mmCIF file of C-alpha atoms in Angstrom:
data_model
loop_
_atom_site.group_PDB
_atom_site.id
_atom_site.type_symbol
_atom_site.label_atom_id
_atom_site.label_comp_id
_atom_site.label_asym_id
_atom_site.label_seq_id
_atom_site.Cartn_x
_atom_site.Cartn_y
_atom_site.Cartn_z
ATOM 1 C CA MET P 1 92.758 142.459 126.174
ATOM 2 C CA SER P 2 92.480 140.996 129.371
ATOM 3 C CA GLN P 3 89.814 138.862 128.659
ATOM 4 C CA VAL P 4 91.512 137.336 125.709
ATOM 5 C CA VAL P 5 94.659 136.649 127.722
ATOM 6 C CA VAL P 6 92.340 134.682 130.176
ATOM 7 C CA GLN P 7 90.752 132.506 127.573
ATOM 8 C CA GLY P 8 93.918 131.905 126.293
ATOM 9 C CA ALA P 9 95.459 130.658 129.741
ATOM 10 C CA VAL P 10 92.583 128.629 130.325
ATOM 11 C CA ASP P 11 92.582 126.716 126.690
ATOM 12 C CA THR P 12 96.436 126.016 126.890
ATOM 13 C CA ALA P 13 96.234 125.227 130.603
ATOM 14 C CA PRO P 14 95.205 121.517 130.014
ATOM 15 C CA ALA P 15 97.926 121.063 127.245
ATOM 16 C CA PHE P 16 100.795 122.476 129.626
ATOM 17 C CA ARG P 17 99.454 120.076 132.424
ATOM 18 C CA PHE P 18 99.900 117.281 130.606
ATOM 19 C CA GLU P 19 103.152 118.141 128.852
ATOM 20 C CA ARG P 20 105.307 115.393 130.093
ATOM 21 C CA SER P 21 102.751 112.484 129.588
ATOM 22 C CA ASN P 22 101.902 114.022 126.237
ATOM 23 C CA VAL P 23 105.451 114.031 125.022
ATOM 24 C CA VAL P 24 106.180 110.728 126.337
ATOM 25 C CA ARG P 25 103.113 109.039 124.473
ATOM 26 C CA LEU P 26 103.929 110.766 121.224
ATOM 27 C CA ALA P 27 107.632 109.666 121.288
ATOM 28 C CA ILE P 28 106.641 106.086 122.314
ATOM 29 C CA ALA P 29 103.904 106.125 119.386
ATOM 30 C CA GLN P 30 106.666 107.652 116.907
ATOM 31 C CA ALA P 31 109.085 104.835 117.654
ATOM 32 C CA LEU P 32 106.507 101.960 117.123
ATOM 33 C CA ALA P 33 104.986 103.652 113.898
ATOM 34 C CA GLY P 34 108.668 103.133 112.385
ATOM 35 C CA ALA P 35 107.688 99.859 111.507
ATOM 36 C CA ASN P 36 105.559 100.973 109.098
ATOM 37 C CA SER P 37 107.746 102.896 107.324
ATOM 38 C CA THR P 38 110.559 100.330 107.314
ATOM 39 C CA VAL P 39 108.388 97.396 106.541
ATOM 40 C CA ILE P 40 107.185 98.864 103.230
ATOM 41 C CA TYR P 41 110.772 100.449 102.198
ATOM 42 C CA ALA P 42 112.146 97.072 103.157
ATOM 43 C CA THR P 43 109.879 94.831 101.308
ATOM 44 C CA GLY P 44 107.895 97.191 98.875
ATOM 45 C CA ALA P 45 109.826 96.421 96.037
ATOM 46 C CA VAL P 46 110.318 92.904 96.682
ATOM 47 C CA ILE P 47 106.542 91.935 96.842
ATOM 48 C CA GLY P 48 105.897 94.598 93.902
ATOM 49 C CA ASP P 49 108.046 92.420 91.801
ATOM 50 C CA MET P 50 106.370 89.243 93.110
ATOM 51 C CA LEU P 51 102.987 90.648 92.172
ATOM 52 C CA ALA P 52 103.355 93.461 89.418
ATOM 53 C CA PRO P 53 102.284 92.613 86.070
ATOM 54 C CA THR P 54 105.706 93.603 84.985
ATOM 55 C CA THR P 55 109.053 94.258 86.517
ATOM 56 C CA ALA P 56 108.924 98.206 85.575
ATOM 57 C CA LEU P 57 106.345 98.462 87.984
ATOM 58 C CA ALA P 58 108.305 96.918 91.046
ATOM 59 C CA ARG P 59 108.914 100.018 92.860
ATOM 60 C CA LEU P 60 105.634 101.620 92.327
ATOM 61 C CA PRO P 61 104.017 100.338 95.724
ATOM 62 C CA ILE P 62 107.068 102.526 97.191
ATOM 63 C CA SER P 63 106.065 105.545 95.356
ATOM 64 C CA ILE P 64 102.520 105.388 96.027
ATOM 65 C CA PHE P 65 103.573 105.227 99.765
ATOM 66 C CA VAL P 66 105.087 108.696 99.272
ATOM 67 C CA VAL P 67 102.304 110.149 97.363
ATOM 68 C CA GLY P 68 99.823 108.622 100.378
ATOM 69 C CA MET P 69 102.320 111.135 102.628
ATOM 70 C CA ALA P 70 101.515 113.870 100.430
ATOM 71 C CA ALA P 71 97.871 113.444 99.857
ATOM 72 C CA CYS P 72 96.839 113.410 103.160
ATOM 73 C CA THR P 73 98.306 116.095 105.042
ATOM 74 C CA LEU P 74 96.018 119.008 103.921
ATOM 75 C CA PRO P 75 92.646 116.714 105.196
ATOM 76 C CA ALA P 76 94.536 116.094 108.036
ATOM 77 C CA GLY P 77 95.220 119.650 108.960
ATOM 78 C CA ALA P 78 91.404 120.141 108.139
ATOM 79 C CA VAL P 79 90.459 117.707 110.685
ATOM 80 C CA ALA P 80 93.023 118.853 113.477
ATOM 81 C CA GLN P 81 91.593 122.570 112.986
ATOM 82 C CA ARG P 82 88.003 121.307 113.232
ATOM 83 C CA TYR P 83 88.193 118.475 115.742
ATOM 84 C CA GLY P 84 91.584 118.238 117.452
ATOM 85 C CA ARG P 85 94.905 116.435 116.981
ATOM 86 C CA ARG P 86 93.835 113.443 118.423
ATOM 87 C CA ALA P 87 90.999 112.801 115.976
ATOM 88 C CA THR P 88 93.789 113.155 113.530
ATOM 89 C CA PHE P 89 95.785 110.837 115.043
ATOM 90 C CA MET P 90 93.112 108.141 115.664
ATOM 91 C CA ILE P 91 92.296 108.016 111.786
ATOM 92 C CA GLY P 92 95.895 107.941 110.964
ATOM 93 C CA THR P 93 96.695 105.051 113.566
ATOM 94 C CA GLY P 94 93.648 103.335 112.094
ATOM 95 C CA CYS P 95 94.921 103.606 108.293
ATOM 96 C CA GLY P 96 98.305 101.876 110.034
ATOM 97 C CA VAL P 97 96.460 99.069 111.033
ATOM 98 C CA LEU P 98 94.137 99.100 107.926
ATOM 99 C CA ALA P 99 97.692 99.249 105.853
ATOM 100 C CA GLY P 100 99.075 95.810 107.579
ATOM 101 C CA LEU P 101 95.820 94.136 107.279
ATOM 102 C CA ILE P 102 95.498 94.890 103.375
ATOM 103 C CA GLY P 103 99.097 94.555 102.973
ATOM 104 C CA SER P 104 98.861 90.674 104.564
ATOM 105 C CA LEU P 105 95.365 90.076 102.299
ATOM 106 C CA ALA P 106 97.572 91.206 99.199
ATOM 107 C CA VAL P 107 100.563 89.068 99.647
ATOM 108 C CA LEU P 108 97.604 86.206 100.438
ATOM 109 C CA GLN P 109 95.429 86.883 97.327
ATOM 110 C CA ALA P 110 98.784 87.697 94.898
ATOM 111 C CA SER P 111 96.661 91.183 94.480
ATOM 112 C CA PHE P 112 99.334 93.880 92.998
ATOM 113 C CA LEU P 113 96.412 96.444 93.398
ATOM 114 C CA LEU P 114 95.451 95.641 96.977
ATOM 115 C CA PHE P 115 99.410 95.869 97.756
ATOM 116 C CA CYS P 116 99.196 99.305 96.229
ATOM 117 C CA ALA P 117 96.068 100.292 98.251
ATOM 118 C CA ALA P 118 98.139 98.957 101.432
ATOM 119 C CA SER P 119 101.140 101.127 100.680
ATOM 120 C CA PHE P 120 98.698 104.182 100.210
ATOM 121 C CA PHE P 121 97.141 103.838 103.803
ATOM 122 C CA GLY P 122 100.938 103.502 105.021
ATOM 123 C CA GLY P 123 101.989 106.757 103.516
ATOM 124 C CA VAL P 124 98.735 108.413 105.413
ATOM 125 C CA TYR P 125 99.822 106.805 108.615
ATOM 126 C CA ALA P 126 103.451 108.295 107.924
ATOM 127 C CA ALA P 127 102.545 111.713 107.267
ATOM 128 C CA VAL P 128 100.262 111.798 110.433
ATOM 129 C CA VAL P 129 103.158 110.247 112.734
ATOM 130 C CA LEU P 130 105.172 112.938 111.256
ATOM 131 C CA SER P 131 103.002 115.507 112.709
ATOM 132 C CA PHE P 132 103.531 114.391 116.186
ATOM 133 C CA ARG P 133 106.415 116.694 116.509
ATOM 134 C CA PHE P 134 104.051 119.569 116.068
ATOM 135 C CA ALA P 135 101.721 118.155 118.430
ATOM 136 C CA ALA P 136 104.140 117.898 121.158
ATOM 137 C CA ALA P 137 105.549 121.553 120.529
ATOM 138 C CA ASP P 138 101.850 122.846 120.753
ATOM 139 C CA CYS P 139 101.670 120.960 124.404
ATOM 140 C CA ALA P 140 104.952 122.197 125.828
ATOM 141 C CA ALA P 141 105.274 125.803 127.306
ATOM 142 C CA PRO P 142 106.863 128.314 124.665
ATOM 143 C CA GLU P 143 110.543 128.087 126.030
ATOM 144 C CA ARG P 144 110.551 124.090 125.817
ATOM 145 C CA ARG P 145 108.806 123.667 122.320
ATOM 146 C CA PRO P 146 111.942 123.010 120.483
ATOM 147 C CA ARG P 147 113.097 120.274 123.305
ATOM 148 C CA ALA P 148 109.279 118.709 123.006
ATOM 149 C CA LEU P 149 109.896 118.698 119.149
ATOM 150 C CA SER P 150 112.848 117.048 119.106
ATOM 151 C CA ALA P 151 112.179 114.653 121.878
ATOM 152 C CA VAL P 152 109.417 113.133 119.789
ATOM 153 C CA MET P 153 111.802 112.982 116.598
ATOM 154 C CA ALA P 154 114.387 110.925 118.937
ATOM 155 C CA GLY P 155 111.759 108.095 119.106
ATOM 156 C CA GLY P 156 113.099 107.436 115.559
ATOM 157 C CA VAL P 157 116.241 105.946 117.097
ATOM 158 C CA PHE P 158 113.957 103.018 118.565
ATOM 159 C CA ALA P 159 111.894 102.893 115.206
ATOM 160 C CA GLY P 160 115.277 102.278 113.456
ATOM 161 C CA ILE P 161 115.683 99.066 115.735
ATOM 162 C CA ILE P 162 111.928 97.669 115.882
ATOM 163 C CA GLY P 163 111.451 98.009 111.906
ATOM 164 C CA PRO P 164 114.336 95.642 110.955
ATOM 165 C CA GLN P 165 113.709 93.212 113.628
ATOM 166 C CA LEU P 166 110.031 93.147 112.673
ATOM 167 C CA VAL P 167 110.876 92.181 109.181
ATOM 168 C CA THR P 168 113.734 89.680 110.110
ATOM 169 C CA TYR P 169 111.591 87.597 112.453
ATOM 170 C CA THR P 170 108.061 87.258 110.737
ATOM 171 C CA MET P 171 108.981 87.404 106.712
ATOM 172 C CA ASP P 172 108.962 83.358 106.674
ATOM 173 C CA LEU P 173 106.602 82.770 109.582
ATOM 174 C CA TRP P 174 103.598 82.315 107.317
ATOM 175 C CA GLN P 175 104.490 79.712 104.677
ATOM 176 C CA PRO P 176 104.699 79.646 101.696
ATOM 177 C CA TYR P 177 103.466 83.436 101.896
ATOM 178 C CA LEU P 178 106.341 85.467 102.175
ATOM 179 C CA PHE P 179 106.116 88.714 104.133
ATOM 180 C CA ALA P 180 102.362 88.087 105.074
ATOM 181 C CA ALA P 181 103.161 87.705 108.800
ATOM 182 C CA THR P 182 104.965 90.589 108.676
ATOM 183 C CA TYR P 183 102.292 92.839 107.790
ATOM 184 C CA LEU P 184 100.294 91.172 110.308
ATOM 185 C CA ALA P 185 102.368 92.309 112.951
ATOM 186 C CA GLN P 186 103.005 95.592 111.402
ATOM 187 C CA ALA P 187 98.907 95.859 112.240
ATOM 188 C CA ALA P 188 99.546 94.844 115.404
ATOM 189 C CA VAL P 189 101.880 97.248 116.048
ATOM 190 C CA ALA P 190 100.245 100.184 114.816
ATOM 191 C CA ALA P 191 96.822 99.157 116.814
ATOM 192 C CA LEU P 192 99.568 99.355 120.362
ATOM 193 C CA SER P 193 100.343 102.695 119.090
ATOM 194 C CA LEU P 194 96.948 103.337 118.917
ATOM 195 C CA LEU P 195 96.290 102.426 122.391
ATOM 196 C CA VAL P 196 99.303 104.689 123.375
ATOM 197 C CA LEU P 197 97.788 107.368 121.691
ATOM 198 C CA VAL P 198 94.193 106.886 123.305
ATOM 199 C CA GLY P 199 95.587 108.520 126.580
ATOM 200 C CA ILE P 200 96.900 111.630 125.175
ATOM 201 C CA ARG P 201 95.430 114.993 126.686
ATOM 202 C CA LEU P 202 95.190 117.543 123.938
ATOM 203 C CA PRO P 203 93.001 120.665 124.087
ATOM 204 C CA LEU P 204 89.952 120.758 121.713
ATOM 205 C CA PRO P 205 90.362 123.704 119.097
ATOM 206 C CA THR P 206 88.659 126.664 120.568
ATOM 207 C CA ARG P 207 86.378 128.834 118.360
ATOM 208 C CA ALA P 208 89.032 131.275 117.544
ATOM 209 C CA GLU P 209 91.333 128.414 116.070
ATOM 210 C CA THR P 210 88.457 126.907 114.240
ATOM 211 C CA ASP P 211 87.542 129.971 112.609
ATOM 212 C CA GLY P 212 90.213 132.829 113.085
ATOM 213 C CA GLY P 213 93.603 133.461 111.889
ATOM 214 C CA ARG P 214 94.839 135.307 108.930
ATOM 215 C CA PRO P 215 94.888 134.118 105.286
ATOM 216 C CA LEU P 216 96.964 131.731 104.095
ATOM 217 C CA SER P 217 97.882 134.023 101.481
ATOM 218 C CA VAL P 218 99.238 136.514 103.930
ATOM 219 C CA ILE P 219 101.288 133.814 106.234
ATOM 220 C CA VAL P 220 103.251 132.427 102.970
ATOM 221 C CA ARG P 221 104.492 135.774 101.899
ATOM 222 C CA GLN P 222 106.595 136.156 105.471
ATOM 223 C CA PRO P 223 110.377 135.740 104.438
ATOM 224 C CA ARG P 224 110.709 133.501 107.895
ATOM 225 C CA PHE P 225 107.955 131.039 106.639
ATOM 226 C CA ILE P 226 109.465 130.982 103.140
ATOM 227 C CA GLY P 227 112.834 130.002 104.369
ATOM 228 C CA ALA P 228 111.429 127.386 106.684
ATOM 229 C CA VAL P 229 109.630 125.814 103.932
ATOM 230 C CA VAL P 230 112.293 125.925 101.554
ATOM 231 C CA CYS P 231 114.859 124.464 103.960
ATOM 232 C CA GLY P 232 112.600 121.662 105.306
ATOM 233 C CA VAL P 233 111.772 120.595 101.679
ATOM 234 C CA VAL P 234 115.550 120.651 100.373
ATOM 235 C CA SER P 235 116.458 118.767 103.713
ATOM 236 C CA TYR P 236 113.831 116.157 103.176
ATOM 237 C CA LEU P 237 114.389 115.992 99.415
ATOM 238 C CA LEU P 238 118.053 115.050 99.623
ATOM 239 C CA MET P 239 117.891 112.869 102.452
ATOM 240 C CA ASN P 240 115.343 110.995 100.243
ATOM 241 C CA PHE P 241 117.006 111.562 97.134
ATOM 242 C CA LEU P 242 120.292 110.301 98.135
ATOM 243 C CA MET P 243 118.843 107.329 100.821
ATOM 244 C CA THR P 244 116.935 105.802 98.239
ATOM 245 C CA ALA P 245 119.478 106.018 95.496
ATOM 246 C CA ALA P 246 122.519 104.861 97.509
ATOM 247 C CA PRO P 247 121.509 101.141 97.870
ATOM 248 C CA LEU P 248 121.162 100.444 94.348
ATOM 249 C CA ALA P 249 124.491 102.332 93.933
ATOM 250 C CA MET P 250 126.117 99.944 95.923
ATOM 251 C CA LYS P 251 124.898 97.484 93.938
ATOM 252 C CA PHE P 252 126.242 98.874 90.795
ATOM 253 C CA CYS P 253 129.628 98.962 92.430
ATOM 254 C CA ASN P 254 129.399 95.074 93.026
ATOM 255 C CA LEU P 255 129.136 95.697 96.986
ATOM 256 C CA SER P 256 127.362 93.323 99.013
ATOM 257 C CA GLN P 257 123.663 93.462 100.116
ATOM 258 C CA GLN P 258 124.588 93.127 103.910
ATOM 259 C CA SER P 259 126.772 96.462 103.371
ATOM 260 C CA ALA P 260 123.936 98.127 101.980
ATOM 261 C CA ASN P 261 121.373 97.227 104.823
ATOM 262 C CA LEU P 262 123.715 97.645 107.379
ATOM 263 C CA GLY P 263 124.669 101.563 105.582
ATOM 264 C CA LEU P 264 120.838 102.092 105.874
ATOM 265 C CA GLN P 265 120.624 101.021 109.847
ATOM 266 C CA TRP P 266 123.317 103.548 110.603
ATOM 267 C CA HIS P 267 121.532 106.117 108.275
ATOM 268 C CA VAL P 268 118.605 105.669 110.093
ATOM 269 C CA ILE P 269 119.967 106.200 113.549
ATOM 270 C CA ALA P 270 122.187 109.213 112.453
ATOM 271 C CA MET P 271 118.628 110.491 111.274
ATOM 272 C CA TYR P 272 116.956 110.443 114.552
ATOM 273 C CA GLY P 273 119.821 109.795 116.963
ATOM 274 C CA PRO P 274 120.748 113.711 117.112
ATOM 275 C CA SER P 275 117.229 114.370 118.453
ATOM 276 C CA PHE P 276 118.240 114.068 121.958
ATOM 277 C CA TRP P 277 120.098 117.103 121.509
ATOM 278 C CA THR P 278 118.903 119.078 118.621
ATOM 279 C CA GLY P 279 116.310 121.008 120.912
ATOM 280 C CA GLY P 280 118.786 122.039 123.252
ATOM 281 C CA LEU P 281 120.862 123.222 120.226
ATOM 282 C CA ILE P 282 117.845 125.102 118.771
ATOM 283 C CA THR P 283 117.149 127.162 122.275
ATOM 284 C CA ARG P 284 121.028 128.120 122.863
ATOM 285 C CA PHE P 285 121.704 128.876 119.209
ATOM 286 C CA GLY P 286 118.381 129.346 117.428
ATOM 287 C CA ALA P 287 116.924 127.421 114.506
ATOM 288 C CA SER P 288 118.377 129.398 111.925
ATOM 289 C CA LYS P 289 121.874 128.286 112.699
ATOM 290 C CA VAL P 290 120.953 124.856 113.568
ATOM 291 C CA VAL P 291 119.435 124.771 109.987
ATOM 292 C CA ALA P 292 122.623 125.879 108.258
ATOM 293 C CA THR P 293 124.704 123.139 110.363
ATOM 294 C CA GLY P 294 122.402 120.733 108.723
ATOM 295 C CA LEU P 295 122.647 121.893 105.063
ATOM 296 C CA LEU P 296 126.561 122.115 105.636
ATOM 297 C CA LEU P 297 126.639 118.175 106.758
ATOM 298 C CA THR P 298 124.344 117.332 103.826
ATOM 299 C CA ALA P 299 126.837 119.092 101.394
ATOM 300 C CA ALA P 300 129.522 117.168 103.159
ATOM 301 C CA SER P 301 127.657 113.889 102.551
ATOM 302 C CA SER P 302 127.879 114.336 98.966
ATOM 303 C CA ALA P 303 131.284 115.725 98.925
ATOM 304 C CA VAL P 304 132.308 112.548 100.915
ATOM 305 C CA GLY P 305 130.581 110.525 98.385
ATOM 306 C CA LEU P 306 132.365 111.606 95.529
ATOM 307 C CA LEU P 307 135.614 110.751 96.834
ATOM 308 C CA GLY P 308 135.430 107.019 96.169
ATOM 309 C CA ILE P 309 133.198 103.835 95.657
ATOM 310 C CA GLU P 310 134.430 102.134 98.636
ATOM 311 C CA VAL P 311 131.825 100.525 101.239
ATOM 312 C CA ALA P 312 133.649 103.205 103.872
ATOM 313 C CA HIS P 313 132.521 106.198 101.197
ATOM 314 C CA PHE P 314 128.980 104.726 101.212
ATOM 315 C CA TRP P 315 128.455 104.334 104.819
ATOM 316 C CA ALA P 316 130.015 108.004 105.665
ATOM 317 C CA THR P 317 128.158 109.716 103.128
ATOM 318 C CA LEU P 318 124.715 108.079 104.620
ATOM 319 C CA ILE P 319 126.010 108.899 108.180
ATOM 320 C CA LEU P 320 126.262 112.896 107.427
ATOM 321 C CA LEU P 321 123.041 112.562 105.572
ATOM 322 C CA GLY P 322 121.197 111.380 108.534
ATOM 323 C CA VAL P 323 122.472 114.190 110.861
ATOM 324 C CA GLY P 324 122.245 116.672 108.212
ATOM 325 C CA TRP P 325 118.427 115.723 107.765
ATOM 326 C CA ASN P 326 117.864 115.831 111.572
ATOM 327 C CA PHE P 327 119.431 119.342 111.919
ATOM 328 C CA GLY P 328 117.994 120.816 108.770
ATOM 329 C CA PHE P 329 114.434 119.340 109.124
ATOM 330 C CA VAL P 330 114.028 119.661 112.830
ATOM 331 C CA GLY P 331 115.014 123.178 112.986
ATOM 332 C CA ALA P 332 113.139 124.048 109.854
ATOM 333 C CA SER P 333 110.159 122.928 111.652
ATOM 334 C CA ALA P 334 111.192 125.009 114.643
ATOM 335 C CA MET P 335 111.131 128.172 112.292
ATOM 336 C CA VAL P 336 107.710 127.097 111.337
ATOM 337 C CA LEU P 337 106.559 127.321 114.789
ATOM 338 C CA GLU P 338 107.502 131.072 114.710
ATOM 339 C CA CYS P 339 105.399 132.052 112.037
ATOM 340 C CA HIS P 340 101.799 131.407 112.828
ATOM 341 C CA ARG P 341 99.383 132.057 115.700
ATOM 342 C CA PRO P 342 97.831 129.657 117.656
ATOM 343 C CA GLU P 343 94.743 129.769 115.673
ATOM 344 C CA GLU P 344 96.615 129.361 112.606
ATOM 345 C CA LYS P 345 98.749 126.124 113.508
ATOM 346 C CA ALA P 346 96.752 123.311 111.898
ATOM 347 C CA ARG P 347 96.627 125.054 108.629
ATOM 348 C CA VAL P 348 99.895 126.495 108.354
ATOM 349 C CA GLN P 349 101.651 123.102 109.778
ATOM 350 C CA SER P 350 99.848 121.037 107.182
ATOM 351 C CA LEU P 351 100.447 123.243 104.221
ATOM 352 C CA ASN P 352 104.469 123.218 105.235
ATOM 353 C CA ASP P 353 104.192 119.449 105.367
ATOM 354 C CA PHE P 354 101.942 119.159 102.353
ATOM 355 C CA VAL P 355 104.884 121.135 100.380
ATOM 356 C CA VAL P 356 107.834 118.965 101.900
ATOM 357 C CA PHE P 357 105.996 115.431 101.272
ATOM 358 C CA GLY P 358 104.908 116.633 97.687
ATOM 359 C CA THR P 359 108.393 117.564 96.620
ATOM 360 C CA MET P 360 109.628 114.278 98.320
ATOM 361 C CA THR P 361 107.399 112.537 96.052
ATOM 362 C CA PHE P 362 109.362 114.013 93.065
ATOM 363 C CA GLY P 363 112.720 113.349 94.668
ATOM 364 C CA SER P 364 111.220 109.647 94.778
ATOM 365 C CA PHE P 365 110.485 109.181 91.159
ATOM 366 C CA LEU P 366 113.516 110.760 90.024
ATOM 367 C CA SER P 367 116.303 109.525 91.950
ATOM 368 C CA GLY P 368 115.918 105.981 90.268
ATOM 369 C CA GLY P 369 115.957 107.062 86.915
ATOM 370 C CA LEU P 370 118.765 109.302 87.140
ATOM 371 C CA LEU P 371 121.085 107.242 88.916
ATOM 372 C CA SER P 372 120.561 104.377 85.896
ATOM 373 C CA ALA P 373 121.001 106.717 83.222
ATOM 374 C CA TYR P 374 123.849 108.838 84.366
ATOM 375 C CA GLY P 375 125.737 106.915 87.563
ATOM 376 C CA TRP P 376 126.002 107.889 91.537
ATOM 377 C CA ASN P 377 128.215 110.850 90.748
ATOM 378 C CA ALA P 378 125.616 112.628 88.837
ATOM 379 C CA VAL P 379 123.160 112.106 91.370
ATOM 380 C CA LEU P 380 125.937 113.282 94.163
ATOM 381 C CA TRP P 381 126.744 116.782 92.166
ATOM 382 C CA LEU P 382 123.033 117.379 91.394
ATOM 383 C CA SER P 383 122.150 117.398 95.194
ATOM 384 C CA PHE P 384 124.611 120.774 95.298
ATOM 385 C CA LEU P 385 122.199 122.776 93.445
ATOM 386 C CA PRO P 386 118.929 122.556 95.914
ATOM 387 C CA LEU P 387 121.410 123.267 98.683
ATOM 388 C CA VAL P 388 122.696 126.541 97.389
ATOM 389 C CA PHE P 389 119.065 127.550 96.842
ATOM 390 C CA ALA P 390 118.226 126.454 100.477
ATOM 391 C CA VAL P 391 121.103 128.544 101.978
ATOM 392 C CA ALA P 392 120.170 131.559 100.050
ATOM 393 C CA ALA P 393 116.394 131.498 101.277
ATOM 394 C CA LEU P 394 117.881 130.832 105.176
ATOM 395 C CA VAL P 395 119.885 134.240 104.601
ATOM 396 C CA VAL P 396 116.899 135.970 103.601
ATOM 397 C CA ALA P 397 114.731 134.387 106.215
ATOM 398 C CA SER P 398 117.423 134.737 109.176
ATOM 399 C CA PRO P 399 116.141 137.612 111.519
ATOM 400 C CA ARG P 400 118.299 140.581 111.599
ATOM 401 C CA PRO P 401 119.937 142.074 114.487
ATOM 402 C CA ARG P 402 117.968 144.929 116.130
ATOM 403 C CA ARG P 403 119.937 147.835 117.490
ATOM 404 C CA ASP P 404 119.727 148.674 121.112
ATOM 405 C CA VAL P 405 117.214 151.560 121.592
ATOM 406 C CA ASP P 406 119.765 153.452 123.583
ATOM 407 C CA ASP P 407 122.238 153.260 120.608
ATOM 408 C CA VAL P 408 119.588 154.522 118.150
ATOM 409 C CA ASN P 409 118.558 157.634 120.746
ATOM 410 C CA ALA P 410 122.482 158.153 120.837
ATOM 411 C CA ASP P 411 122.660 158.418 116.971
ATOM 412 C CA ARG P 412 119.844 160.581 116.895
ATOM 413 C CA ARG P 413 121.413 163.128 119.303
ATOM 414 C CA GLU P 414 124.396 163.576 117.595
ATOM 415 C CA ARG P 415 122.740 164.199 114.636
ATOM 416 C CA LYS P 416 121.132 167.180 116.132
#
């Protein structure tokens, strides 16, 4: 037994030694990587409309971006388990560089297929970036893991600034090829992120981590893991579901595009801004209570949206939705950390992200059609159904209070 403990201490010591440096680098890389997602979300439908053989396929590149996120999570987890997270980060960020180069070439060549390929590689990059939160937790001492996880997510605040500015200042630089320079700039930002990640210090997987651990079939049956996955899925699904539909709903309500853009900007800030405090709240109150608060805020966002169709209603909906996503998703991620042993982390975390992003793909395809067919209120009312399911899963997953041993012994003596 003592030999195992000593070995574990030796293996984790390098990660703890470079904890602050690793978390800072991951947060910076998270901020820089925001340009990737913002560029694709801001320009994907516009370029798709320019290049697609039919208008009906204009939004296909954005959907392929989400498919890329879901498709890469399990392979990325396998690479991390075998060769370490650093190898996954290098491959994923390389895909980000590739996405920008191919995207620019697609605009120059007027190739819709090339642009779809660029969107797929952009999705791979985005999924790897979201695994930064687990890497930060892995290299922190157990009592600081929630704070490390949320600190990296806080980098998304700067992503909400970098991405839109990148599009604004580069979209017209390479005339007459609209957005060609934007994708080159995105490739350059991804390359800068790669340089930041080169200096990260993470321990290589041990033999126990590559070959050991319980079967996934045992791990996924834990009520705590099921609750974490369900809450993570619902938080991300509804965020994507409502966020994707809101700009189009504002257009249907004859509100300006500028109002929609500003609403989305505040939504992104609301998504990542609370991360400066979320880790501390998890440490103090527990992950389950933070997740419950996030689900309540998401419900409040839908309720506010049902009150009217003025600009203020849409903005309030998007801001509440962003904060709700942060509490729900970061809290659910912290719950996942409680469900696996060190040697199981890569497989379990990648499975969690695969389920989350795979479900988000469904929401991405569904929201536009539902909005067009039934309207904004139908989208809002439908969002309450998965929230009820998530609350039920969270109740089952929440740890039961344990009675003090002295109280139990006193009861036994009374019965005697």
